[in-house]
PDB file of C-alpha atoms in Angstrom:
ATOM      1  CA  MET Q 301     -26.569 -13.532   8.302  1.00  0.00           C
ATOM      2  CA  GLU Q 302     -25.743 -14.523   4.726  1.00  0.00           C
ATOM      3  CA  ILE Q 303     -24.309 -11.598   2.333  1.00  0.00           C
ATOM      4  CA  GLU Q 304     -26.439 -12.241  -1.238  1.00  0.00           C
ATOM      5  CA  GLN Q 305     -24.100 -12.440  -4.212  1.00  0.00           C
ATOM      6  CA  LYS Q 306     -24.167  -9.922  -6.436  1.00  0.00           C
ATOM      7  CA  GLU Q 307     -22.007  -8.959  -9.448  1.00  0.00           C
ATOM      8  CA  LEU Q 308     -19.254  -6.402  -8.342  1.00  0.00           C
ATOM      9  CA  PHE Q 309     -17.463  -3.701  -9.647  1.00  0.00           C
ATOM     10  CA  THR Q 310     -15.931  -4.308 -13.291  1.00  0.00           C
ATOM     11  CA  SER Q 311     -14.837  -0.875 -14.225  1.00  0.00           C
ATOM     12  CA  GLY Q 312     -12.568   0.325 -11.194  1.00  0.00           C
ATOM     13  CA  LYS Q 313     -13.434   2.573  -8.411  1.00  0.00           C
ATOM     14  CA  THR Q 314     -15.492   5.464  -9.510  1.00  0.00           C
ATOM     15  CA  LEU Q 315     -17.101   7.056  -6.081  1.00  0.00           C
ATOM     16  CA  PHE Q 316     -14.841   8.685  -3.643  1.00  0.00           C
ATOM     17  CA  VAL Q 317     -14.686   9.851  -0.429  1.00  0.00           C
ATOM     18  CA  LYS Q 318     -14.437  13.491  -1.057  1.00  0.00           C
ATOM     19  CA  ASP Q 319     -17.256  13.095  -3.314  1.00  0.00           C
ATOM     20  CA  LEU Q 320     -19.822  11.788  -0.882  1.00  0.00           C
ATOM     21  CA  LYS Q 321     -22.852  13.828   0.070  1.00  0.00           C
ATOM     22  CA  THR Q 322     -25.439  13.840   3.097  1.00  0.00           C
ATOM     23  CA  GLY Q 323     -28.566  11.657   1.557  1.00  0.00           C
ATOM     24  CA  GLN Q 324     -26.425  10.168  -1.197  1.00  0.00           C
ATOM     25  CA  THR Q 325     -26.842   6.435  -1.407  1.00  0.00           C
ATOM     26  CA  LEU Q 326     -23.248   4.649  -2.340  1.00  0.00           C
ATOM     27  CA  ASP Q 327     -22.515   1.124  -3.920  1.00  0.00           C
ATOM     28  CA  GLY Q 328     -18.460   0.665  -4.331  1.00  0.00           C
ATOM     29  CA  PRO Q 329     -15.113  -0.310  -3.026  1.00  0.00           C
ATOM     30  CA  PHE Q 330     -13.419   1.058  -0.159  1.00  0.00           C
ATOM     31  CA  ALA Q 331     -10.724   0.051   2.276  1.00  0.00           C
ATOM     32  CA  LEU Q 332     -11.807  -0.795   5.661  1.00  0.00           C
ATOM     33  CA  THR Q 333      -8.927   1.092   7.522  1.00  0.00           C
ATOM     34  CA  HIS Q 334     -10.987   0.668  11.359  1.00  0.00           C
ATOM     35  CA  MET Q 335     -13.695  -1.611  12.793  1.00  0.00           C
ATOM     36  CA  ALA Q 336     -14.857  -2.451  16.028  1.00  0.00           C
ATOM     37  CA  LEU Q 337     -17.933  -4.486  17.200  1.00  0.00           C
ATOM     38  CA  LYS Q 338     -19.581  -2.473  19.937  1.00  0.00           C
ATOM     39  CA  THR Q 339     -22.529  -2.972  22.258  1.00  0.00           C
ATOM     40  CA  PHE Q 340     -25.986  -0.947  22.449  1.00  0.00           C
ATOM     41  CA  SER Q 341     -29.292  -1.790  23.916  1.00  0.00           C
ATOM     42  CA  GLY Q 342     -30.383  -3.971  20.899  1.00  0.00           C
ATOM     43  CA  GLY Q 343     -27.529  -5.837  20.698  1.00  0.00           C
ATOM     44  CA  LYS Q 344     -24.248  -5.544  18.498  1.00  0.00           C
ATOM     45  CA  PHE Q 345     -23.014  -2.768  15.846  1.00  0.00           C
ATOM     46  CA  LEU Q 346     -20.030  -2.213  13.790  1.00  0.00           C
ATOM     47  CA  GLN Q 347     -18.345   0.618  13.815  1.00  0.00           C
ATOM     48  CA  ALA Q 348     -15.996   1.146  10.959  1.00  0.00           C
ATOM     49  CA  LYS Q 349     -14.208   3.731   8.941  1.00  0.00           C
ATOM     50  CA  LEU Q 350     -14.162   3.215   4.960  1.00  0.00           C
ATOM     51  CA  GLY Q 351     -11.094   5.052   3.366  1.00  0.00           C
ATOM     52  CA  ASP Q 352      -9.547   5.558  -0.370  1.00  0.00           C
ATOM     53  CA  ARG Q 353      -6.881   8.200  -1.507  1.00  0.00           C
ATOM     54  CA  THR Q 354      -9.143  11.082  -1.185  1.00  0.00           C
ATOM     55  CA  GLY Q 355      -9.697  10.808   2.780  1.00  0.00           C
ATOM     56  CA  ARG Q 356     -11.618   8.631   5.449  1.00  0.00           C
ATOM     57  CA  ILE Q 357     -15.129   8.399   6.313  1.00  0.00           C
ATOM     58  CA  ALA Q 358     -17.207   7.008   9.375  1.00  0.00           C
ATOM     59  CA  ALA Q 359     -19.573   4.441   8.941  1.00  0.00           C
ATOM     60  CA  VAL Q 360     -21.632   2.352  11.074  1.00  0.00           C
ATOM     61  CA  MET Q 361     -23.550  -1.261  10.451  1.00  0.00           C
ATOM     62  CA  TRP Q 362     -26.627  -1.896  12.915  1.00  0.00           C
ATOM     63  CA  ASN Q 363     -28.393  -4.941  11.694  1.00  0.00           C
ATOM     64  CA  GLY Q 364     -26.226  -8.170  11.233  1.00  0.00           C
ATOM     65  CA  ALA Q 365     -23.082  -6.977  12.273  1.00  0.00           C
ATOM     66  CA  GLU Q 366     -22.339  -9.766  14.727  1.00  0.00           C
ATOM     67  CA  ALA Q 367     -22.751 -12.066  11.887  1.00  0.00           C
ATOM     68  CA  ILE Q 368     -20.210  -9.915   9.352  1.00  0.00           C
ATOM     69  CA  TYR Q 369     -17.636  -8.742  11.854  1.00  0.00           C
ATOM     70  CA  PRO Q 370     -15.858 -12.325  11.854  1.00  0.00           C
ATOM     71  CA  THR Q 371     -15.505 -12.471   7.746  1.00  0.00           C
ATOM     72  CA  LEU Q 372     -13.730  -8.663   7.752  1.00  0.00           C
ATOM     73  CA  GLN Q 373     -10.029  -7.614   8.988  1.00  0.00           C
ATOM     74  CA  ILE Q 374      -8.915  -4.320   9.115  1.00  0.00           C
ATOM     75  CA  GLY Q 375      -7.178  -3.252   5.710  1.00  0.00           C
ATOM     76  CA  ASP Q 376      -9.796  -5.285   3.722  1.00  0.00           C
ATOM     77  CA  VAL Q 377     -11.105  -4.079   0.491  1.00  0.00           C
ATOM     78  CA  VAL Q 378     -14.833  -4.043   0.900  1.00  0.00           C
ATOM     79  CA  GLN Q 379     -17.874  -3.912  -1.371  1.00  0.00           C
ATOM     80  CA  VAL Q 380     -20.209  -1.293   0.817  1.00  0.00           C
ATOM     81  CA  GLN Q 381     -23.699  -0.521   0.261  1.00  0.00           C
ATOM     82  CA  GLY Q 382     -25.296   2.078   2.203  1.00  0.00           C
ATOM     83  CA  VAL Q 383     -26.409   5.399   2.764  1.00  0.00           C
ATOM     84  CA  VAL Q 384     -24.487   8.907   3.967  1.00  0.00           C
ATOM     85  CA  GLU Q 385     -26.035  10.436   7.121  1.00  0.00           C
ATOM     86  CA  LEU Q 386     -25.186  13.421   9.309  1.00  0.00           C
ATOM     87  CA  TYR Q 387     -24.180  11.957  12.691  1.00  0.00           C
ATOM     88  CA  ARG Q 388     -23.362  14.576  15.076  1.00  0.00           C
ATOM     89  CA  GLU Q 389     -22.642  17.278  12.334  1.00  0.00           C
ATOM     90  CA  LYS Q 390     -20.373  14.991  10.448  1.00  0.00           C
ATOM     91  CA  PRO Q 391     -20.672  12.737   7.398  1.00  0.00           C
ATOM     92  CA  GLN Q 392     -21.207   8.743   8.413  1.00  0.00           C
ATOM     93  CA  VAL Q 393     -22.222   5.859   6.116  1.00  0.00           C
ATOM     94  CA  ALA Q 394     -25.058   3.757   7.352  1.00  0.00           C
ATOM     95  CA  ILE Q 395     -23.942   0.303   5.854  1.00  0.00           C
ATOM     96  CA  ARG Q 396     -26.681  -1.755   4.628  1.00  0.00           C
ATOM     97  CA  LYS Q 397     -24.514  -4.528   2.780  1.00  0.00           C
ATOM     98  CA  ILE Q 398     -20.632  -4.971   3.313  1.00  0.00           C
ATOM     99  CA  GLU Q 399     -18.380  -7.925   2.156  1.00  0.00           C
ATOM    100  CA  LYS Q 400     -14.588  -8.337   1.513  1.00  0.00           C
ATOM    101  CA  LEU Q 401     -13.874  -8.449  -1.884  1.00  0.00           C
ATOM    102  CA  ASN Q 402     -11.446 -11.036  -3.401  1.00  0.00           C
ATOM    103  CA  ASP Q 403     -11.355 -10.457  -6.796  1.00  0.00           C
ATOM    104  CA  LEU Q 404      -9.453  -7.378  -6.855  1.00  0.00           C
ATOM    105  CA  ASP Q 405      -7.748  -7.254 -10.869  1.00  0.00           C
ATOM    106  CA  HIS Q 406     -10.115  -4.417 -11.803  1.00  0.00           C
ATOM    107  CA  LEU Q 407      -9.019  -1.949  -9.077  1.00  0.00           C
ATOM    108  CA  ASP Q 408      -6.683   0.515  -9.022  1.00  0.00           C
ATOM    109  CA  PRO Q 409      -4.349   0.230  -5.878  1.00  0.00           C
ATOM    110  CA  ASP Q 410      -3.870   4.105  -6.554  1.00  0.00           C
ATOM    111  CA  ASP Q 411      -7.359   4.617  -5.575  1.00  0.00           C
ATOM    112  CA  PHE Q 412      -7.193   3.370  -1.764  1.00  0.00           C
ATOM    113  CA  LEU Q 413      -3.378   4.182  -0.874  1.00  0.00           C
ATOM    114  CA  PRO Q 414      -2.075   7.560   0.513  1.00  0.00           C
ATOM    115  CA  THR Q 415      -0.153   9.427  -2.304  1.00  0.00           C
ATOM    116  CA  ILE Q 416       1.970  12.707  -1.858  1.00  0.00           C
ATOM    117  CA  GLU Q 417       3.844  14.495  -4.780  1.00  0.00           C
ATOM    118  CA  ILE Q 418       7.116  12.618  -5.055  1.00  0.00           C
ATOM    119  CA  ASP Q 419       9.466  13.530  -8.434  1.00  0.00           C
ATOM    120  CA  THR Q 420      10.514   9.797  -8.592  1.00  0.00           C
ATOM    121  CA  ALA Q 421      12.237  10.543 -11.898  1.00  0.00           C
ATOM    122  CA  SER Q 422      14.556  12.778 -10.304  1.00  0.00           C
ATOM    123  CA  THR Q 423      15.137  10.314  -7.222  1.00  0.00           C
ATOM    124  CA  TRP Q 424      15.600   7.599  -9.626  1.00  0.00           C
ATOM    125  CA  GLU Q 425      18.203   9.400 -11.353  1.00  0.00           C
ATOM    126  CA  GLU Q 426      20.408  10.422  -8.045  1.00  0.00           C
ATOM    127  CA  LEU Q 427      20.134   6.443  -7.268  1.00  0.00           C
ATOM    128  CA  LYS Q 428      21.659   5.662 -10.561  1.00  0.00           C
ATOM    129  CA  THR Q 429      24.307   8.059 -10.381  1.00  0.00           C
ATOM    130  CA  VAL Q 430      25.246   6.595  -7.049  1.00  0.00           C
ATOM    131  CA  ALA Q 431      25.289   3.400  -8.331  1.00  0.00           C
ATOM    132  CA  ARG Q 432      27.486   3.960 -11.171  1.00  0.00           C
ATOM    133  CA  SER Q 433      30.195   4.595  -9.141  1.00  0.00           C
ATOM    134  CA  VAL Q 434      30.374   1.441  -7.437  1.00  0.00           C
ATOM    135  CA  LYS Q 435      33.667  -0.148  -8.527  1.00  0.00           C
ATOM    136  CA  ASP Q 436      33.407  -4.020  -7.837  1.00  0.00           C
ATOM    137  CA  PRO Q 437      32.702  -5.615 -11.209  1.00  0.00           C
ATOM    138  CA  TRP Q 438      30.660  -8.286  -9.633  1.00  0.00           C
ATOM    139  CA  LEU Q 439      28.117  -6.098  -7.271  1.00  0.00           C
ATOM    140  CA  LEU Q 440      28.096  -3.769 -10.994  1.00  0.00           C
ATOM    141  CA  GLN Q 441      26.740  -6.839 -12.552  1.00  0.00           C
ATOM    142  CA  LEU Q 442      24.327  -7.492  -9.750  1.00  0.00           C
ATOM    143  CA  LEU Q 443      22.976  -3.832  -9.846  1.00  0.00           C
ATOM    144  CA  ALA Q 444      22.422  -4.102 -13.483  1.00  0.00           C
ATOM    145  CA  ARG Q 445      20.654  -7.038 -13.486  1.00  0.00           C
ATOM    146  CA  PHE Q 446      17.720  -5.021 -11.515  1.00  0.00           C
ATOM    147  CA  ILE Q 447      18.628  -1.307 -12.724  1.00  0.00           C
ATOM    148  CA  ASN Q 448      18.265  -2.231 -16.588  1.00  0.00           C
ATOM    149  CA  ASP Q 449      14.766  -4.141 -15.944  1.00  0.00           C
ATOM    150  CA  THR Q 450      11.939  -1.633 -17.009  1.00  0.00           C
ATOM    151  CA  PRO Q 451       9.150  -3.739 -15.177  1.00  0.00           C
ATOM    152  CA  PHE Q 452      11.133  -3.759 -11.651  1.00  0.00           C
ATOM    153  CA  VAL Q 453      12.107   0.012 -12.173  1.00  0.00           C
ATOM    154  CA  GLU Q 454       8.567   0.616 -12.703  1.00  0.00           C
ATOM    155  CA  GLY Q 455       7.450  -1.276  -9.623  1.00  0.00           C
ATOM    156  CA  PHE Q 456      10.180  -0.464  -7.332  1.00  0.00           C
ATOM    157  CA  LEU Q 457       9.420   3.485  -7.841  1.00  0.00           C
ATOM    158  CA  ARG Q 458       5.518   3.028  -7.394  1.00  0.00           C
ATOM    159  CA  ALA Q 459       6.083   1.123  -4.140  1.00  0.00           C
ATOM    160  CA  PRO Q 460       5.346   2.356  -0.514  1.00  0.00           C
ATOM    161  CA  GLY Q 461       8.213   2.129   1.693  1.00  0.00           C
ATOM    162  CA  GLY Q 462       6.344   1.387   4.955  1.00  0.00           C
ATOM    163  CA  LYS Q 463       3.400  -0.780   6.498  1.00  0.00           C
ATOM    164  CA  GLN Q 464       3.458   1.031   9.572  1.00  0.00           C
ATOM    165  CA  TRP Q 465       6.144   3.638  10.870  1.00  0.00           C
ATOM    166  CA  HIS Q 466       7.323   5.191   7.705  1.00  0.00           C
ATOM    167  CA  HIS Q 467       6.893   6.002   4.089  1.00  0.00           C
ATOM    168  CA  GLY Q 468       3.637   4.387   3.740  1.00  0.00           C
ATOM    169  CA  TYR Q 469       2.639   5.980   0.548  1.00  0.00           C
ATOM    170  CA  LEU Q 470       3.079   5.420  -3.179  1.00  0.00           C
ATOM    171  CA  GLY Q 471       6.643   6.215  -4.162  1.00  0.00           C
ATOM    172  CA  GLY Q 472       7.557   6.024  -0.461  1.00  0.00           C
ATOM    173  CA  LEU Q 473       9.938   3.376  -0.902  1.00  0.00           C
ATOM    174  CA  SER Q 474      12.463   5.102  -3.307  1.00  0.00           C
ATOM    175  CA  GLU Q 475      12.291   8.066  -1.534  1.00  0.00           C
ATOM    176  CA  HIS Q 476      13.534   6.163   1.730  1.00  0.00           C
ATOM    177  CA  THR Q 477      15.863   4.261  -0.386  1.00  0.00           C
ATOM    178  CA  LEU Q 478      17.708   7.197  -1.540  1.00  0.00           C
ATOM    179  CA  GLY Q 479      17.654   8.848   2.137  1.00  0.00           C
ATOM    180  CA  VAL Q 480      19.570   5.993   3.351  1.00  0.00           C
ATOM    181  CA  LEU Q 481      21.569   6.079   0.592  1.00  0.00           C
ATOM    182  CA  LYS Q 482      22.745   9.380   1.198  1.00  0.00           C
ATOM    183  CA  ASN Q 483      23.654   8.597   4.862  1.00  0.00           C
ATOM    184  CA  CYS Q 484      25.316   6.064   3.765  1.00  0.00           C
ATOM    185  CA  LEU Q 485      27.490   8.390   1.295  1.00  0.00           C
ATOM    186  CA  VAL Q 486      28.467  10.403   4.492  1.00  0.00           C
ATOM    187  CA  LEU Q 487      29.339   7.451   6.662  1.00  0.00           C
ATOM    188  CA  CYS Q 488      31.602   6.211   3.997  1.00  0.00           C
ATOM    189  CA  GLU Q 489      33.359   9.584   3.941  1.00  0.00           C
ATOM    190  CA  ARG Q 490      33.694   9.609   7.211  1.00  0.00           C
ATOM    191  CA  TYR Q 491      35.097   6.213   7.964  1.00  0.00           C
ATOM    192  CA  PRO Q 492      36.996   5.538   4.909  1.00  0.00           C
ATOM    193  CA  PHE Q 493      38.125   2.104   5.662  1.00  0.00           C
ATOM    194  CA  VAL Q 494      34.684   0.536   5.389  1.00  0.00           C
ATOM    195  CA  LYS Q 495      33.991  -1.341   1.849  1.00  0.00           C
ATOM    196  CA  ARG Q 496      32.091   1.402   0.159  1.00  0.00           C
ATOM    197  CA  ASP Q 497      31.016  -0.142  -2.781  1.00  0.00           C
ATOM    198  CA  THR Q 498      29.506  -3.212  -0.582  1.00  0.00           C
ATOM    199  CA  VAL Q 499      27.974  -0.656   1.671  1.00  0.00           C
ATOM    200  CA  LEU Q 500      26.107   1.427  -1.178  1.00  0.00           C
ATOM    201  CA  VAL Q 501      24.684  -1.941  -2.889  1.00  0.00           C
ATOM    202  CA  GLY Q 502      23.521  -2.534   0.431  1.00  0.00           C
ATOM    203  CA  ALA Q 503      21.954   0.349   1.230  1.00  0.00           C
ATOM    204  CA  ILE Q 504      20.181   0.494  -2.287  1.00  0.00           C
ATOM    205  CA  PHE Q 505      18.847  -2.983  -1.809  1.00  0.00           C
ATOM    206  CA  HIS Q 506      17.956  -3.296   2.085  1.00  0.00           C
ATOM    207  CA  ASP Q 507      14.386  -3.323   1.821  1.00  0.00           C
ATOM    208  CA  LEU Q 508      14.441  -5.292  -1.664  1.00  0.00           C
ATOM    209  CA  GLU Q 509      13.365  -8.555   0.092  1.00  0.00           C
ATOM    210  CA  ARG Q 510      10.136  -6.417   1.383  1.00  0.00           C
ATOM    211  CA  PHE Q 511       9.261  -5.044  -1.903  1.00  0.00           C
ATOM    212  CA  LEU Q 512       9.562  -8.552  -3.568  1.00  0.00           C
ATOM    213  CA  ASP Q 513       7.606  -9.956  -0.832  1.00  0.00           C
ATOM    214  CA  SER Q 514       4.817  -7.615  -0.755  1.00  0.00           C
ATOM    215  CA  ILE Q 515       4.902  -7.868  -4.675  1.00  0.00           C
ATOM    216  CA  ILE Q 516       3.032  -5.718  -4.434  1.00  0.00           C
ATOM    217  CA  ARG Q 517      -0.786  -7.193  -4.091  1.00  0.00           C
ATOM    218  CA  LEU Q 518      -3.563  -5.965  -2.826  1.00  0.00           C
ATOM    219  CA  SER Q 519      -4.944  -7.107   0.895  1.00  0.00           C
ATOM    220  CA  LEU Q 520      -1.388  -7.716   2.047  1.00  0.00           C
ATOM    221  CA  ASN Q 521      -0.390  -5.401   4.797  1.00  0.00           C
ATOM    222  CA  THR Q 522      -1.413  -2.776   6.684  1.00  0.00           C
ATOM    223  CA  VAL Q 523       0.299   0.780   6.100  1.00  0.00           C
ATOM    224  CA  MET Q 524      -0.225   3.527   8.723  1.00  0.00           C
ATOM    225  CA  TRP Q 525       0.107   6.995   7.384  1.00  0.00           C
ATOM    226  CA  ALA Q 526      -1.761  10.665   8.150  1.00  0.00           C
ATOM    227  CA  GLY Q 527      -4.076   9.009  10.406  1.00  0.00           C
ATOM    228  CA  TRP Q 528      -5.262   6.190   8.708  1.00  0.00           C
ATOM    229  CA  SER Q 529      -5.714   3.395  10.860  1.00  0.00           C
ATOM    230  CA  GLY Q 530      -4.874   0.713   8.149  1.00  0.00           C
ATOM    231  CA  ILE Q 531      -4.777  -0.049   4.301  1.00  0.00           C
ATOM    232  CA  ARG Q 532      -3.746  -3.691   3.584  1.00  0.00           C
ATOM    233  CA  PHE Q 533      -3.586  -2.675  -0.220  1.00  0.00           C
ATOM    234  CA  LEU Q 534      -0.122  -2.305  -1.727  1.00  0.00           C
ATOM    235  CA  ALA Q 535       0.795  -1.949  -5.382  1.00  0.00           C
ATOM    236  CA  THR Q 536      -0.361  -4.078  -8.250  1.00  0.00           C
ATOM    237  CA  THR Q 537       3.006  -5.607  -9.893  1.00  0.00           C
ATOM    238  CA  ASN Q 538       3.221  -9.276 -10.314  1.00  0.00           C
ATOM    239  CA  TYR Q 539       7.048 -10.244  -9.400  1.00  0.00           C
ATOM    240  CA  ALA Q 540       7.228 -13.819  -8.772  1.00  0.00           C
ATOM    241  CA  SER Q 541       9.382 -13.699 -11.731  1.00  0.00           C
ATOM    242  CA  MET Q 542      11.993 -11.925  -9.732  1.00  0.00           C
ATOM    243  CA  GLN Q 543      13.119 -15.132  -7.637  1.00  0.00           C
ATOM    244  CA  PRO Q 544      14.912 -16.722 -10.395  1.00  0.00           C
ATOM    245  CA  ARG Q 545      17.116 -13.822 -11.152  1.00  0.00           C
ATOM    246  CA  LEU Q 546      17.740 -13.043  -7.407  1.00  0.00           C
ATOM    247  CA  ARG Q 547      18.994 -16.706  -7.342  1.00  0.00           C
ATOM    248  CA  ASP Q 548      21.050 -16.430 -10.206  1.00  0.00           C
ATOM    249  CA  SER Q 549      22.761 -13.230  -8.891  1.00  0.00           C
ATOM    250  CA  ARG Q 550      23.528 -15.032  -5.619  1.00  0.00           C
ATOM    251  CA  ARG Q 551      25.336 -17.659  -8.207  1.00  0.00           C
ATOM    252  CA  THR Q 552      27.061 -14.829  -9.637  1.00  0.00           C
ATOM    253  CA  CYS Q 553      28.411 -12.892  -6.811  1.00  0.00           C
TER     254      CYS Q 553
END
């Protein structure tokens, strides 16, 4: 089965799971949070779940499932055409057409990732306060390269903190980093012989590689949170430019 090419969304996501009603037709992008190829008397069908920041909904595709299944992965952002039906007293999307979206520039990651209320400004102030307590001039210089970089800070505060086990929501990375940092402060008090500055800088940067590698782009890694089976959709900062800065920092320190 060949999927017809059509012009996809150019104005972002406007249709959300929470707004879907029985009998409604839909044509829009969703995160593919679960899929499986199942057998029934007439052949194979696709069982799936579609999600966005407002929730998720079951979905099924009866025609052409075997052909389309190998082209999709859990975590893809997909364009879905179908109709909302009622199945066992719950809404379900009967998929007429589904295809993976490759051009995601017009989409906002915030529309697909789970979110919670986090005071990232307060978190950042706490992180900076601890960073300013570092005495080693070389480590201070390393910290300054990142803390004073506005695009980096914006991306860092927006990034999820985990792919699967923890803090897999927007803003989770800064929340997780501060938690680790506070634990390290306690340990430094308990064990005064450790190199406090090194421990604290290590705590601040311990997940930086994850942030830079994810960089933060769509369709990258599975995020599991609050029952979601997966979203390979993180955030949208292009941070290839950070690699030279990291190399410069290594030479400096």
